[in-house]
C-alpha positions as a printed NumPy array, in Angstrom:
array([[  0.   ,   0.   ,   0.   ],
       [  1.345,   3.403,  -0.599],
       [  2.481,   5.805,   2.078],
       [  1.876,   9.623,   1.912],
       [  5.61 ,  11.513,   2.316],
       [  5.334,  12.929,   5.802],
       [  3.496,   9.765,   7.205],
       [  7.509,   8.146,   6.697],
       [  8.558,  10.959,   9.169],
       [  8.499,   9.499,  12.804],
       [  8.611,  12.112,  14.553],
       [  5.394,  14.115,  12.885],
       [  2.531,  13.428,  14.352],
       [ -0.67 ,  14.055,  12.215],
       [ -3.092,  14.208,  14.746],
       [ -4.98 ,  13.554,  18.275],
       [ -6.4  ,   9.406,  18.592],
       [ -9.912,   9.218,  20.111],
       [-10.711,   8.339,  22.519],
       [ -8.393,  10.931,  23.772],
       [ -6.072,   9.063,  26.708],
       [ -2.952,  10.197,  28.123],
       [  0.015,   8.745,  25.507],
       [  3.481,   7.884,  25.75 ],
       [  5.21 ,  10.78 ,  23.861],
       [  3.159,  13.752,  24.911],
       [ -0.058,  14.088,  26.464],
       [ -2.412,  12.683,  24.624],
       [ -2.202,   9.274,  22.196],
       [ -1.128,  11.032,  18.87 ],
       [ -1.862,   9.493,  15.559],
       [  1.084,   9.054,  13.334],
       [ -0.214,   8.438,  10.019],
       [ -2.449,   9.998,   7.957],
       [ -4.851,   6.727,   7.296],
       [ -5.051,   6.259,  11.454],
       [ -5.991,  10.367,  11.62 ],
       [ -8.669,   9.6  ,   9.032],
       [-10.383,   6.634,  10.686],
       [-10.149,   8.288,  14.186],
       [-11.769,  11.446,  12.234],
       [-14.329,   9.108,  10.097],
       [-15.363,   7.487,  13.554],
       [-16.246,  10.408,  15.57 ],
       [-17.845,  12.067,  12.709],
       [-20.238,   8.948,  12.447],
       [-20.744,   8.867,  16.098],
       [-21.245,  12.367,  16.802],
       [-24.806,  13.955,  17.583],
       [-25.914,  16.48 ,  15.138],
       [-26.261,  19.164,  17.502],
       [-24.188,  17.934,  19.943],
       [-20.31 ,  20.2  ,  18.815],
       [-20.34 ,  23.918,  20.211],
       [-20.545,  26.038,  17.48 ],
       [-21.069,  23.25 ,  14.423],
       [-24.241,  22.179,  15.2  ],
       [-24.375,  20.422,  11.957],
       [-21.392,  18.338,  12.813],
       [-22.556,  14.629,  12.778],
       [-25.124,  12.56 ,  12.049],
       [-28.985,  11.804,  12.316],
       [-27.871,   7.994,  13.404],
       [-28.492,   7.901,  17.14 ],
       [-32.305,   9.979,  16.428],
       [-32.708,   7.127,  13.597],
       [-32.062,   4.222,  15.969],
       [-35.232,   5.083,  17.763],
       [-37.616,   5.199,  14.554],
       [-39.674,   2.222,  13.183],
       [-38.051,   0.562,  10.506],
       [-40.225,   0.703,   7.762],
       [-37.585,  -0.713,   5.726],
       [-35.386,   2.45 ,   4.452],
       [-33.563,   2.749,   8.239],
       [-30.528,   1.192,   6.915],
       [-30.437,   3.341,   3.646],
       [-31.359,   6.677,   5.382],
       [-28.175,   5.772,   7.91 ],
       [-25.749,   5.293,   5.183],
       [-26.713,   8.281,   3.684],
       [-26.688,  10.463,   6.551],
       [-23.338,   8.885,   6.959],
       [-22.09 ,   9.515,   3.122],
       [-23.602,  13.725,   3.639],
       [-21.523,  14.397,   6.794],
       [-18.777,  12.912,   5.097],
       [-19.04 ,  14.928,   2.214],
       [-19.63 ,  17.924,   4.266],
       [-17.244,  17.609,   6.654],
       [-14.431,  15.244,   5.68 ],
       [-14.224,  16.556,   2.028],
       [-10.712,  14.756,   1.211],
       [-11.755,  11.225,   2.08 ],
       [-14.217,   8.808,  -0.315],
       [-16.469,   6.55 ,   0.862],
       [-16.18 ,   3.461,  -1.181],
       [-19.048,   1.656,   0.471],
       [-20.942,   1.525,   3.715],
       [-22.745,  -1.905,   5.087],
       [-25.277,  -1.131,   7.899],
       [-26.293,  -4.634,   9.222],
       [-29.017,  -5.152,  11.75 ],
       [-27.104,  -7.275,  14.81 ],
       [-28.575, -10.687,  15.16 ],
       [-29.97 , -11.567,  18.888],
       [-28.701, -15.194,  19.004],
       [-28.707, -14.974,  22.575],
       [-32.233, -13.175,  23.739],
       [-30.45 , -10.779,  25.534],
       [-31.765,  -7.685,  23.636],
       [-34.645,  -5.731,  25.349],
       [-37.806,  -5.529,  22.541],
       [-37.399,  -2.834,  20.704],
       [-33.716,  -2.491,  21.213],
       [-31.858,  -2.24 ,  17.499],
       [-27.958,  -2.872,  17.704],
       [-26.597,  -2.256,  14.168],
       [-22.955,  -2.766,  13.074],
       [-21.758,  -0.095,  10.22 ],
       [-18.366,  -1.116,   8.022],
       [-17.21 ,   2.197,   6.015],
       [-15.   ,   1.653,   3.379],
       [-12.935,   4.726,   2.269],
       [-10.288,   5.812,   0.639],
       [ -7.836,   9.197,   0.693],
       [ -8.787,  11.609,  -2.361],
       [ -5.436,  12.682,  -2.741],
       [ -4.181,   9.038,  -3.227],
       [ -7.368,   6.166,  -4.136],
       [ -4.417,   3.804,  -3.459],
       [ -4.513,   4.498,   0.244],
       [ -7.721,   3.115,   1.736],
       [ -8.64 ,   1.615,   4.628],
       [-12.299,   0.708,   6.577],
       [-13.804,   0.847,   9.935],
       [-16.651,  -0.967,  11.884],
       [-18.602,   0.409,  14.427],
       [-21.62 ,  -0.485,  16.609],
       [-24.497,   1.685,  17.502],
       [-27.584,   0.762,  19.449],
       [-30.516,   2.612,  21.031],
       [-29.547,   1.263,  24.494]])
């Protein structure tokens, strides 16, 4: 896989890891690539409350209001899109290749009714370089 120039620097630290914990060089864990940056961006885009940042109240997505609709059989659709829009919005030089949302299976009855646990993969890529891509998988649930 190919390697953007100033991710070969060790020393240069693109950015902050979430969650944010104390780290061994510096105070908090520091990302040092640019892919690692990008999913620790992607992720708390996705996972963020529209509404919920001080002073971008747009910042986010409509997932965790969504996980306490009905399904009437567009939930999963409306979630990757909300997901693709922020993402577009706000990380403008990543593309998402694709994005499975997957309703979690309760194979052991331990799920309240009406609880929904859904697992989202997000394939993406880096627009400056298509050859650098990477994906993440989250859960979310109305719990």
């Amino acid at each position: 896989m190919a390697t953007l120039k100033f991710d070969e620097q060790p020393d240069v630290f693109i950015g902050v890891k979430l969650p944010i914990t104390n780290g061994g060089q510096g105070y908090f864990n520091s990302s040092l690539t640019t892919l690692d940056q990008v999913k620790s961006n992607l992720k708390n885009l996705i996972l963020t409350i529209k509404g919920e940042r001080l002073m971008h109240p747009d910042f986010g997505t409509n997932i965790n209001a969504m996980l306490f609709e009905p399904d009437d059989g567009t939930l999963k659709d409306r979630m990757a899109e909300s997901i693709i829009q922020a993402v577009n919005k706000w990380l403008p030089y990543i593309v998402v290749k694709n994005i499975e949302v997957n309703e979690e299976a309760d194979e052991l009855n331990i799920h309240l009714p009406h609880q929904h646990v859904y697992s989202i993969i997000c394939d993406f890529a880096l627009k400056q370089d298509p050859t650098i891509f990477d994906s993440i998988t989250l859960t979310v649930s109305n719990n």
